Short mmCIF file of C-alpha atoms in Angstrom, two decimals:
data_model
loop_
_atom_site.label_atom_id
_atom_site.label_comp_id
_atom_site.label_asym_id
_atom_site.label_seq_id
_atom_site.Cartn_x
_atom_site.Cartn_y
_atom_site.Cartn_z
CA MET A 1 -4.93 -20.49 26.28
CA ILE A 2 -3.95 -19.93 23.20
CA VAL A 3 -5.75 -22.31 20.06
CA LEU A 4 -3.37 -24.17 18.56
CA SER A 5 -3.64 -26.55 15.63
CA SER A 6 -0.78 -29.08 17.18
CA PRO A 7 -1.12 -30.97 20.08
CA ILE A 8 0.53 -29.05 23.26
CA LEU A 9 -0.57 -30.49 26.05
CA ALA A 10 1.08 -33.95 25.55
CA GLN A 11 -1.29 -35.58 28.46
CA SER A 12 -1.87 -39.95 28.09
CA GLY A 13 -3.04 -42.12 30.24
CA TRP A 14 0.20 -43.10 32.00
CA ASN A 15 2.15 -40.81 34.46
CA THR A 16 5.27 -39.72 34.29
CA ASP A 17 7.63 -42.82 36.35
CA PRO A 18 7.86 -40.79 40.12
CA GLY A 19 11.31 -39.60 40.02
CA THR A 20 12.21 -38.81 36.30
CA THR A 21 11.57 -35.43 34.47
CA PHE A 22 10.71 -35.71 30.36
CA ILE A 23 11.45 -32.29 29.18
CA LYS A 24 10.69 -31.11 25.56
CA VAL A 25 11.79 -27.80 23.11
CA ILE A 26 10.02 -27.60 20.76
CA GLN A 27 9.51 -24.04 18.09
CA TRP A 28 6.20 -24.89 16.11
CA TRP A 29 5.40 -22.34 12.86
CA ILE A 30 2.14 -21.89 10.63
CA THR A 31 2.14 -19.72 8.09
CA THR A 32 -0.82 -18.59 6.46
CA ASN A 33 -2.81 -17.09 3.55
CA GLU A 34 -6.02 -18.37 4.05
CA HIS A 35 -8.58 -19.26 6.91
CA TYR A 36 -11.32 -20.82 7.35
CA THR A 37 -15.05 -18.59 8.47
CA ASP A 38 -17.51 -18.98 10.55
CA ASN A 39 -19.42 -21.37 8.07
CA GLY A 40 -16.48 -23.66 7.55
CA ARG A 41 -15.12 -22.71 4.18
CA VAL A 42 -11.88 -20.72 2.84
CA ASP A 43 -11.17 -17.70 2.31
CA PRO A 44 -8.03 -15.44 1.80
CA ASN A 45 -6.09 -12.86 4.02
CA LEU A 46 -3.03 -11.47 4.18
CA THR A 47 0.02 -13.42 4.63
CA THR A 48 0.31 -14.85 8.70
CA GLY A 49 2.82 -16.67 10.77
CA LEU A 50 2.92 -17.63 14.26
CA TYR A 51 6.07 -19.21 15.39
CA THR A 52 6.74 -20.47 19.35
CA SER A 53 9.56 -21.17 20.65
CA SER A 54 8.17 -23.93 23.94
CA VAL A 55 9.30 -25.83 26.57
CA TYR A 56 7.30 -28.59 27.72
CA LEU A 57 7.86 -30.54 31.21
CA SER A 58 6.00 -33.24 32.56
CA THR A 59 7.37 -34.98 36.30
CA GLY A 60 5.74 -37.63 38.37
CA LEU A 61 5.77 -35.89 41.43
CA SER A 62 4.46 -39.11 43.38
CA ASP A 63 3.65 -42.59 42.00
CA ARG A 64 -0.13 -40.87 40.95
CA TRP A 65 0.53 -37.67 40.99
CA THR A 66 2.51 -35.93 36.91
CA GLY A 67 3.00 -32.38 37.48
CA MET A 68 2.95 -30.44 33.65
CA ALA A 69 3.52 -27.37 32.66
CA TYR A 70 4.15 -25.94 28.74
CA LEU A 71 5.66 -22.83 29.17
CA PRO A 72 5.89 -20.88 25.76
CA VAL A 73 8.35 -18.91 26.60
CA PHE A 74 9.50 -17.42 22.66
CA SER A 75 6.11 -16.32 20.48
CA ARG A 76 6.10 -14.09 17.41
CA ALA A 77 3.25 -12.59 15.60
CA VAL A 78 4.05 -11.75 11.99
CA HIS A 79 2.25 -10.22 8.83
CA ASN A 80 3.36 -9.33 5.16
CA ASN A 81 3.63 -6.44 4.01
CA LEU A 82 0.47 -5.48 1.38
CA ARG A 83 1.33 -4.09 -1.99
CA SER A 84 -0.47 -3.09 -4.67
CA GLY A 85 -0.16 -5.53 -7.59
CA THR A 86 -0.15 -2.22 -9.79
CA THR A 87 2.33 0.36 -8.21
CA SER A 88 3.60 -1.90 -5.77
CA GLU A 89 3.24 0.97 -3.45
CA LEU A 90 2.79 -0.19 -0.24
CA ILE A 91 -0.60 -0.14 1.06
CA ILE A 92 -0.69 -1.72 4.55
CA SER A 93 3.42 -2.07 6.48
CA GLY A 94 4.44 -5.88 7.75
CA ASP A 95 4.68 -5.53 11.19
CA ALA A 96 5.45 -7.95 13.95
CA ILE A 97 5.04 -8.89 18.02
CA ASN A 98 7.88 -10.73 20.17
CA HIS A 99 6.51 -11.75 23.48
CA VAL A 100 6.04 -14.82 25.83
CA GLY A 101 2.99 -16.89 24.54
CA ASP A 102 0.00 -17.96 27.43
CA PRO A 103 1.72 -20.96 29.81
CA LEU A 104 -0.55 -23.69 30.72
CA LEU A 105 0.26 -25.58 34.61
CA GLY A 106 -1.29 -28.74 35.50
CA ILE A 107 -1.19 -31.94 36.79
CA GLN A 108 -2.39 -35.55 36.53
CA TYR A 109 -3.43 -38.15 38.61
CA GLN A 110 -3.48 -41.44 37.71
CA ILE A 111 -6.48 -43.79 38.37
CA LEU A 112 -6.20 -46.92 37.44
CA ARG A 113 -2.87 -48.45 35.76
CA SER A 114 -2.26 -52.29 34.85
CA ARG A 115 -1.23 -54.43 32.37
CA ARG A 116 -2.67 -52.56 29.11
CA LEU A 117 -4.60 -50.33 30.43
CA ALA A 118 -3.38 -46.62 31.66
CA TRP A 119 -6.63 -44.32 32.72
CA SER A 120 -6.00 -40.84 34.55
CA SER A 121 -6.95 -37.08 34.53
CA GLY A 122 -6.51 -33.39 34.79
CA LEU A 123 -6.32 -30.56 35.67
CA HIS A 124 -4.74 -27.76 34.01
CA PHE A 125 -4.65 -23.66 33.40
CA GLY A 126 -4.00 -21.81 31.06
CA LEU A 127 -2.44 -18.34 32.64
CA PRO A 128 -2.93 -14.86 30.25
CA PHE A 129 0.91 -14.09 29.62
CA GLY A 130 0.86 -13.26 26.20
CA LYS A 131 0.32 -10.55 24.51
CA THR A 132 -4.02 -9.50 23.30
CA SER A 133 -2.82 -6.90 21.57
CA GLY A 134 0.73 -5.07 19.38
CA GLY A 135 1.83 -4.01 16.63
CA THR A 136 1.07 -0.60 15.48
CA LEU A 137 -2.80 -2.22 13.37
CA GLY A 138 -3.18 -3.51 17.42
CA ILE A 139 -3.81 -6.79 15.64
CA LEU A 140 -0.94 -8.70 16.34
CA GLN A 141 -1.18 -11.36 19.39
CA THR A 142 0.51 -14.25 21.47
CA GLY A 143 -2.28 -14.82 23.98
CA ASP A 144 -5.74 -14.74 23.51
CA GLY A 145 -6.01 -12.66 27.89
CA GLU A 146 -8.11 -15.54 29.35
CA PHE A 147 -7.52 -17.75 31.66
CA ASN A 148 -8.84 -21.30 31.98
CA GLN A 149 -9.33 -24.35 33.11
CA LEU A 150 -9.32 -27.42 30.86
CA ILE A 151 -10.63 -30.45 33.16
CA ARG A 152 -9.14 -34.01 30.74
CA THR A 153 -9.02 -37.51 30.97
CA ASP A 154 -7.21 -39.59 29.24
CA LEU A 155 -7.33 -43.87 28.56
CA GLY A 156 -4.97 -45.18 27.46
CA TYR A 157 -4.05 -49.44 25.44
CA SER A 158 -0.57 -50.75 24.85
CA PHE A 159 0.14 -53.05 22.92
CA SER A 160 2.65 -55.69 21.63
CA ARG A 161 3.87 -56.59 18.24
CA GLY A 162 6.73 -58.33 18.76
CA SER A 163 10.06 -56.71 19.23
CA ARG A 164 7.75 -53.40 18.35
CA ASN A 165 5.19 -51.70 21.06
CA GLY A 166 2.93 -49.46 20.33
CA TYR A 167 -0.05 -47.72 22.28
CA LEU A 168 -3.96 -45.51 21.27
CA ASN A 169 -4.96 -42.66 23.55
CA GLY A 170 -7.96 -41.82 23.22
CA TYR A 171 -8.88 -38.19 26.05
CA VAL A 172 -11.86 -35.64 26.01
CA GLY A 173 -11.83 -32.94 28.12
CA PHE A 174 -13.60 -29.51 29.47
CA ASN A 175 -11.83 -26.34 28.73
CA ASN A 176 -14.10 -23.44 31.01
CA ARG A 177 -12.80 -20.23 29.07
CA THR A 178 -13.58 -16.82 31.15
CA LYS A 179 -13.80 -13.17 30.13
CA GLY A 180 -16.72 -13.83 28.38
CA PHE A 181 -14.52 -16.62 25.85
CA SER A 182 -17.05 -19.56 24.87
CA ASP A 183 -16.35 -23.05 26.95
CA GLU A 184 -14.59 -25.45 25.04
CA ILE A 185 -14.84 -29.63 24.37
CA TRP A 186 -11.76 -30.75 23.90
CA TYR A 187 -10.75 -34.39 22.41
CA GLY A 188 -8.79 -36.28 20.25
CA PHE A 189 -7.01 -40.23 19.81
CA GLU A 190 -4.50 -40.96 18.87
CA GLY A 191 -1.87 -44.62 18.10
CA GLY A 192 1.59 -44.59 18.20
CA ILE A 193 4.55 -47.36 17.49
CA GLN A 194 7.16 -48.08 17.41
CA ILE A 195 8.82 -48.17 13.75
CA LEU A 196 12.57 -49.02 15.07
CA PRO A 197 12.29 -50.82 18.69
CA ASP A 198 13.02 -48.39 21.25
CA GLN A 199 14.59 -45.96 18.28
CA LEU A 200 12.01 -44.74 15.87
CA LEU A 201 8.93 -43.99 17.46
CA THR A 202 6.11 -42.74 15.32
CA ILE A 203 2.66 -41.10 16.10
CA LEU A 204 -0.50 -39.98 13.99
CA ARG A 205 -3.22 -37.79 16.02
CA VAL A 206 -6.79 -37.04 14.66
CA TYR A 207 -7.36 -34.31 17.83
CA GLY A 208 -10.61 -31.26 17.96
CA ILE A 209 -11.37 -28.54 19.42
CA THR A 210 -15.76 -27.58 19.34
CA SER A 211 -16.93 -24.76 21.16
CA LEU A 212 -20.23 -24.55 22.92
CA GLY A 213 -20.81 -21.06 21.60
CA ASN A 214 -21.93 -19.91 25.35
CA GLY A 215 -19.52 -16.96 25.62
CA ALA A 216 -21.17 -13.77 25.62
CA GLY A 217 -22.28 -11.55 22.89
CA ASP A 218 -19.81 -8.63 23.35
CA VAL A 219 -16.35 -10.04 23.01
CA ILE A 220 -15.44 -8.84 19.89
CA SER A 221 -11.56 -9.51 19.21
CA ASP A 222 -9.10 -7.16 16.95
CA GLY A 223 -6.74 -10.00 16.95
CA SER A 224 -5.33 -12.27 14.78
CA SER A 225 -7.62 -15.74 13.57
CA PHE A 226 -5.26 -17.78 16.07
CA PHE A 227 -7.35 -16.22 19.25
CA SER A 228 -10.74 -16.70 18.08
CA ASN A 229 -13.68 -16.43 19.87
CA ASN A 230 -15.91 -19.68 19.16
CA SER A 231 -12.87 -20.96 17.87
CA ALA A 232 -13.28 -24.68 16.00
CA PHE A 233 -10.97 -27.11 14.76
CA LEU A 234 -10.26 -30.79 14.14
CA SER A 235 -6.49 -31.78 12.45
CA LEU A 236 -4.83 -34.40 11.93
CA SER A 237 -1.22 -34.75 12.33
CA SER A 238 1.91 -36.83 12.13
CA GLU A 239 5.20 -37.31 14.33
CA ILE A 240 8.05 -38.79 14.72
CA ASN A 241 10.75 -39.26 17.78
CA TYR A 242 13.83 -41.04 17.20
CA GLU A 243 15.61 -41.98 20.03
CA LEU A 244 19.60 -40.83 19.55
CA SER A 245 20.94 -42.46 22.20
CA ASP A 246 18.96 -42.84 25.99
CA GLY A 247 17.31 -40.61 27.54
CA PHE A 248 17.51 -38.35 24.30
CA GLY A 249 15.85 -37.99 21.25
CA LEU A 250 14.56 -35.46 18.15
CA SER A 251 10.69 -34.77 16.98
CA VAL A 252 9.95 -33.63 13.77
CA GLY A 253 6.26 -33.15 13.44
CA VAL A 254 3.19 -31.66 10.72
CA ALA A 255 -0.55 -30.92 11.21
CA THR A 256 -2.99 -29.75 9.28
CA LEU A 257 -6.57 -28.49 9.91
CA LEU A 258 -9.45 -31.17 8.35
CA SER A 259 -12.00 -28.74 9.24
CA GLY A 260 -12.47 -25.64 11.09
CA ARG A 261 -14.43 -22.25 12.35
CA LEU A 262 -12.68 -18.92 12.42
CA ILE A 263 -9.27 -20.73 12.66
CA PHE A 264 -6.23 -19.61 10.10
CA ALA A 265 -5.99 -22.64 7.55
CA GLY A 266 -2.88 -24.25 6.52
CA THR A 267 0.28 -26.69 7.84
CA ASN A 268 2.05 -26.37 10.63
CA TYR A 269 5.19 -27.99 12.00
CA ASN A 270 6.47 -27.95 14.55
CA VAL A 271 10.18 -30.12 15.57
CA GLY A 272 12.35 -29.96 18.73
CA PHE A 273 14.87 -32.26 20.98
CA TYR A 274 13.62 -34.09 24.01
CA PHE A 275 15.39 -36.13 26.67
CA ARG A 276 14.61 -37.24 30.07
CA ILE A 277 16.29 -36.37 33.60
CA GLN A 278 16.00 -39.47 36.22
CA GLU A 279 16.77 -38.56 39.84
CA LYS A 280 19.60 -39.83 40.04
CA GLU A 281 21.41 -38.31 37.29
CA ARG A 282 20.24 -35.32 39.18
CA GLU A 283 21.89 -36.51 41.94
CA ASN A 284 24.95 -37.71 40.64
CA MET B 1 22.97 -30.51 25.15
CA SER B 2 23.80 -26.43 26.53
CA HIS B 3 21.84 -23.45 27.11
CA ARG B 4 23.66 -22.14 23.55
CA THR B 5 23.08 -24.06 21.89
CA ILE B 6 19.46 -24.74 22.67
CA TRP B 7 18.93 -20.86 22.30
CA GLY B 8 20.53 -21.12 18.86
CA PHE B 9 18.17 -23.22 17.78
CA VAL B 10 15.36 -21.37 18.89
CA PHE B 11 17.17 -18.10 16.96
CA LEU B 12 17.42 -20.28 13.35
CA PHE B 13 13.99 -20.77 13.20
CA SER B 14 13.16 -16.97 15.31
CA LEU B 15 14.71 -15.49 11.42
CA ALA B 16 12.04 -17.96 9.54
CA ALA B 17 9.52 -15.66 10.93
CA CYS B 18 10.57 -12.85 8.68
CA ILE B 19 8.06 -10.09 7.23
CA GLN B 20 7.77 -10.19 3.34
CA ASP B 21 5.25 -8.39 0.38
CA ASP B 22 1.55 -10.02 -0.01
CA PHE B 23 0.55 -8.11 -3.34
CA LEU B 24 -2.63 -7.28 -3.61
CA ASP B 25 -5.13 -7.49 -7.07
CA ASP B 26 -5.96 -3.66 -7.20
CA SER B 27 -6.85 -2.79 -10.44
CA VAL B 28 -9.58 -0.68 -11.94
CA LEU B 29 -10.61 0.98 -15.05
CA GLU B 30 -9.49 4.99 -14.37
CA GLU B 31 -13.32 5.91 -14.30
CA LEU B 32 -14.27 9.82 -15.64
CA ARG B 33 -18.13 10.82 -13.31
CA ILE B 34 -19.60 13.70 -13.64
CA ASN B 35 -19.90 14.15 -9.85
CA THR B 36 -23.81 14.06 -8.84
CA SER B 37 -26.23 16.83 -10.42
CA PRO B 38 -29.86 17.44 -11.21
CA ASP B 39 -30.99 17.01 -14.34
CA THR B 40 -33.61 19.82 -15.04
CA PHE B 41 -32.73 22.78 -15.18
CA SER B 42 -34.72 26.52 -15.73
CA ILE B 43 -34.15 29.26 -17.69
CA GLY B 44 -31.69 31.69 -16.52
CA GLN B 45 -29.86 29.01 -13.70
CA THR B 46 -27.20 28.70 -13.17
CA TYR B 47 -25.05 25.22 -11.77
CA GLN B 48 -21.86 24.29 -11.63
CA PHE B 49 -21.06 20.80 -12.83
CA THR B 50 -17.45 18.43 -11.93
CA ALA B 51 -16.53 15.84 -12.48
CA ARG B 52 -13.89 13.90 -10.78
CA TYR B 53 -10.76 11.50 -12.38
CA THR B 54 -9.63 7.72 -10.57
CA ASN B 55 -6.50 6.75 -11.22
CA ARG B 56 -6.22 2.53 -12.00
CA ILE B 57 -5.70 2.83 -8.53
CA GLY B 58 -8.96 4.76 -7.16
CA GLU B 59 -6.99 7.63 -6.80
CA VAL B 60 -8.05 10.83 -7.27
CA GLU B 61 -6.41 13.17 -9.66
CA ASP B 62 -6.20 16.18 -11.33
CA ARG B 63 -6.60 16.06 -14.69
CA ALA B 64 -7.50 18.49 -17.43
CA LEU B 65 -11.17 18.34 -18.23
CA VAL B 66 -12.98 19.98 -21.02
CA TRP B 67 -16.65 20.68 -21.00
CA ASN B 68 -18.94 20.30 -23.60
CA SER B 69 -22.54 21.29 -24.59
CA SER B 70 -24.42 19.44 -27.78
CA ALA B 71 -26.97 22.19 -28.18
CA THR B 72 -25.63 25.52 -26.71
CA ASP B 73 -28.76 27.17 -28.25
CA ILE B 74 -30.53 25.84 -25.45
CA LEU B 75 -27.74 25.34 -22.29
CA THR B 76 -23.54 26.95 -22.81
CA ILE B 77 -21.64 25.09 -21.03
CA THR B 78 -17.72 26.72 -19.68
CA ASN B 79 -14.71 25.21 -19.64
CA THR B 80 -14.63 24.65 -16.26
CA GLY B 81 -18.40 23.22 -16.20
CA LEU B 82 -20.36 26.72 -15.63
CA ALA B 83 -23.50 25.80 -17.16
CA THR B 84 -26.29 28.08 -18.17
CA PRO B 85 -29.89 27.12 -19.88
CA ILE B 86 -31.07 29.98 -22.58
CA ALA B 87 -33.51 28.24 -23.90
CA GLU B 88 -36.33 24.87 -23.37
CA GLY B 89 -34.76 21.74 -25.18
CA ILE B 90 -32.94 18.52 -24.44
CA SER B 91 -29.15 19.06 -24.33
CA THR B 92 -26.49 16.70 -23.20
CA ILE B 93 -23.61 17.44 -21.33
CA SER B 94 -20.33 16.19 -21.61
CA VAL B 95 -16.90 15.77 -20.05
CA SER B 96 -13.52 14.92 -21.75
CA THR B 97 -10.49 13.73 -20.79
CA THR B 98 -7.07 12.09 -21.88
CA ILE B 99 -6.66 8.76 -19.80
CA THR B 100 -3.34 7.05 -19.25
CA ASN B 101 -2.81 5.42 -22.84
CA GLY B 102 -3.71 7.64 -24.73
CA GLU B 103 -7.49 7.62 -24.80
CA VAL B 104 -10.26 10.83 -24.59
CA LEU B 105 -12.27 9.21 -21.88
CA THR B 106 -15.84 10.81 -22.21
CA VAL B 107 -18.81 11.05 -20.09
CA GLU B 108 -21.87 12.77 -20.41
CA GLN B 109 -25.19 13.70 -18.52
CA ILE B 110 -28.55 14.90 -20.54
CA THR B 111 -30.16 17.69 -19.84
CA ILE B 112 -33.75 19.12 -19.36
CA VAL B 113 -34.04 22.84 -19.65
CA GLN B 114 -38.02 23.85 -19.16
CA ALA B 115 -39.50 27.44 -18.61
CA ASP B 116 -41.03 27.18 -14.63
CA SER B 117 -38.53 27.65 -12.22
CA VAL B 118 -36.89 23.70 -10.69
CA PRO B 119 -35.98 23.89 -7.30
CA PHE B 120 -33.47 21.50 -7.03
CA GLU B 121 -33.84 17.99 -5.98
CA LEU B 122 -31.83 17.18 -2.47
CA MET B 123 -29.41 14.51 -3.83
CA ARG B 124 -28.83 11.61 -2.87
CA ARG B 125 -27.23 8.40 -4.04
CA GLU B 126 -28.19 4.52 -3.23
CA GLY B 127 -26.36 1.29 -3.49
CA GLN B 128 -26.52 -2.18 -2.15
CA ILE B 129 -24.27 -3.96 0.09
CA ARG B 130 -22.80 -7.26 -1.34
CA THR B 131 -20.61 -10.13 0.12
CA THR B 132 -17.37 -10.48 -1.22
CA SER B 133 -16.63 -13.45 0.76
CA SER B 134 -18.02 -16.34 3.08
CA TYR B 135 -18.95 -14.03 5.65
CA VAL B 136 -22.63 -12.95 5.15
CA LEU B 137 -23.12 -9.13 4.94
CA GLU B 138 -26.22 -7.51 2.52
CA GLY B 139 -28.38 -4.68 2.53
CA ASP B 140 -29.55 -1.71 0.25
CA PHE B 141 -28.00 1.91 1.69
CA THR B 142 -28.28 5.22 1.10
CA VAL B 143 -26.06 8.55 0.40
CA GLN B 144 -26.66 11.86 1.22
CA GLU B 145 -25.03 15.59 2.61
CA GLU B 146 -26.74 17.15 5.63
CA ASP B 147 -25.67 19.93 6.96
CA ASP B 148 -21.71 19.42 6.49
CA ASN B 149 -22.06 16.18 6.85
CA LEU B 150 -22.03 12.73 4.80
CA ILE B 151 -25.07 10.45 5.94
CA VAL B 152 -24.26 7.06 4.58
CA ASP B 153 -27.55 4.93 6.06
CA ILE B 154 -28.02 1.69 6.34
CA LYS B 155 -31.64 0.54 5.55
CA SER B 156 -33.22 -2.77 7.71
CA ASN B 157 -32.37 -5.53 5.25
CA TYR B 158 -28.47 -5.43 6.02
CA ARG B 159 -27.37 -7.72 7.86
CA ALA B 160 -23.96 -8.75 8.72
CA SER B 161 -22.16 -11.98 10.46
CA SER B 162 -20.58 -11.34 14.10
CA SER B 163 -18.32 -13.55 13.81
CA LEU B 164 -15.85 -11.90 11.94
CA PRO B 165 -13.14 -10.00 14.19
CA GLY B 166 -11.95 -6.43 13.45
CA LEU B 167 -14.63 -5.30 10.58
CA TYR B 168 -14.45 -1.80 9.76
CA ILE B 169 -16.05 -0.48 7.15
CA TYR B 170 -14.88 1.81 4.40
CA LEU B 171 -15.94 5.63 2.02
CA THR B 172 -13.64 4.11 -1.14
CA ASN B 173 -13.21 4.83 -5.14
CA ASN B 174 -11.08 1.17 -5.18
CA PRO B 175 -13.24 -1.64 -4.37
CA ASN B 176 -10.41 -3.55 -3.70
CA SER B 177 -7.86 -1.94 -1.75
CA ILE B 178 -8.81 0.41 1.10
CA ALA B 179 -5.73 3.26 0.19
CA ASN B 180 -7.20 6.12 -0.12
CA ALA B 181 -9.84 5.34 0.89
CA TYR B 182 -11.80 6.34 4.51
CA GLU B 183 -11.65 4.24 7.89
CA VAL B 184 -15.79 5.56 9.21
CA GLY B 185 -15.42 3.49 11.74
CA ARG B 186 -15.69 -0.83 13.07
CA VAL B 187 -18.57 -1.49 12.46
CA ASP B 188 -20.68 -3.10 16.31
CA VAL B 189 -24.03 -3.09 14.91
CA PHE B 190 -24.73 -6.50 12.34
CA ASN B 191 -28.78 -6.38 11.64
CA GLY B 192 -30.91 -4.05 10.99
CA ALA B 193 -31.52 -0.82 10.27
CA HIS B 194 -28.53 2.07 11.48
CA ILE B 195 -27.03 5.31 10.08
CA TYR B 196 -22.89 6.52 10.26
CA GLN B 197 -22.36 10.08 10.11
CA ILE B 198 -18.94 11.17 8.92
CA PRO B 199 -18.52 15.19 9.27
CA GLY B 200 -16.23 16.60 6.35
CA ILE B 201 -17.24 14.37 3.80
CA ARG B 202 -19.01 15.42 0.33
CA LEU B 203 -21.62 13.58 -1.55
CA ASN B 204 -18.68 13.19 -4.09
CA ASP B 205 -15.99 12.20 -2.70
CA TYR B 206 -16.11 8.26 -3.17
CA ASP B 207 -17.72 6.08 -5.02
CA TYR B 208 -18.63 2.38 -2.92
CA LEU B 209 -18.27 1.62 0.79
CA LEU B 210 -16.27 -1.25 1.64
CA TYR B 211 -16.70 -3.84 4.39
CA TYR B 212 -12.30 -3.97 5.11
CA CYS B 213 -11.54 -7.17 8.11
CA LYS B 214 -8.36 -5.49 9.57
CA PRO B 215 -7.14 -8.93 11.75
CA PHE B 216 -7.14 -10.94 8.43
CA ASN B 217 -6.42 -8.10 6.27
CA VAL B 218 -9.04 -8.88 3.59
CA LYS B 219 -12.03 -7.39 2.44
CA VAL B 220 -14.89 -8.42 2.98
CA GLY B 221 -17.52 -7.14 1.17
CA ASP B 222 -18.66 -3.36 -0.74
CA GLY B 223 -21.73 -1.03 -2.29
CA GLN B 224 -21.08 0.58 -4.89
CA PHE B 225 -23.25 3.84 -5.33
CA ASN B 226 -26.01 3.81 -8.55
CA ASN B 227 -25.91 6.85 -9.09
#
């Protein structure tokens, strides 16, 4: 599964109501000429980009079960030309590949739901559908080529301030990776509050991945650092969701790394739209 | 929202993913060097000196060279660099060429002529690998010819970060760039002594080892040949 410094999984303590399907179409991208090294410092690199168009959906299967899918239907990895600053001659030709990314399929179970608190756990499978070696030099990737299993538990708390609703959510997860990649601990905390009741929601997230470093020593990838073994990061992101009409809205987000290891540095962005489909609407 | 709108949305942002240009600061000083040669000769023992000019991006170029001996009564040298020791003593060999800005670049080598026979020693170059990044990379090395191979002998004090994906080693005359460099191969030893055996490369073809990370397309470290 891809290690993106952006939340690709919108699991929270709350399940999706039965008969409701939430769909979000997201364009996520990063372009950067820096990366975090193995000792956490920032070094330069040739400008590299990853652009992913994805669909995220969650559907309420029952009172307690929610099905989830993250589907990166189009992913483009690209690096710039490298030219001599002295003669302008081409040293390394720019390159790009277009492919699908690694999808994530999962299911979530609502363990507890009270007026304020919600606790759920989920199991997710990262499928190696992305390309692990592409382009002329074979260094471009849209996936890491390994099948992984992520188990994650979320605890949420909702609150109200006058007419505004808000929530807090924290999670921790264990990601079991295959093909010699190190397993990972996922963690995060976020808070959201409605700036305009039922219309404008702002979210602030801090989340990260820590590698357990228990992978095989011979896993040496030639690919880009979006998919390196033993990558780790701590990220800060904010997101604004604006509900244009009942069940349809726009979403804009930005994220940056507070620290990292073997991962591209820089700011990443996402824009998208979302909509909710109720069972009654489908019947109509 | 229609499918056309959705795919239009995807297409719009995909346009942002265009390939552009990065520029590398790869300028180096023009250099003229007398290729590694013995410094002691015996009378009558001729020797073909050679020299190499590299331009401001480290590319080898053919240039008109002028050879001279400071003491032609001790050692003579032709316009092609063929030296003939005549009498005991010391002479300074020099070679010159005109560089891009019109200046004349000259390098010299002191040579000793003695009466006794002097066997040429096996010539060897050496240097130290150093990191130019945040990744660990260090160690000593020597370079010498053996049969038709160039042997790069990395010493036991070598160590490199194994975390770096896609680390490759090159021979180059420009430590800032892999343009015009010779790709030796992928690095798969990260600690201790090891050897690279490179066919068809001569001792004086290159002046640097260059360690380069392909996935990041960035230099990680280098090692200049000190002699």
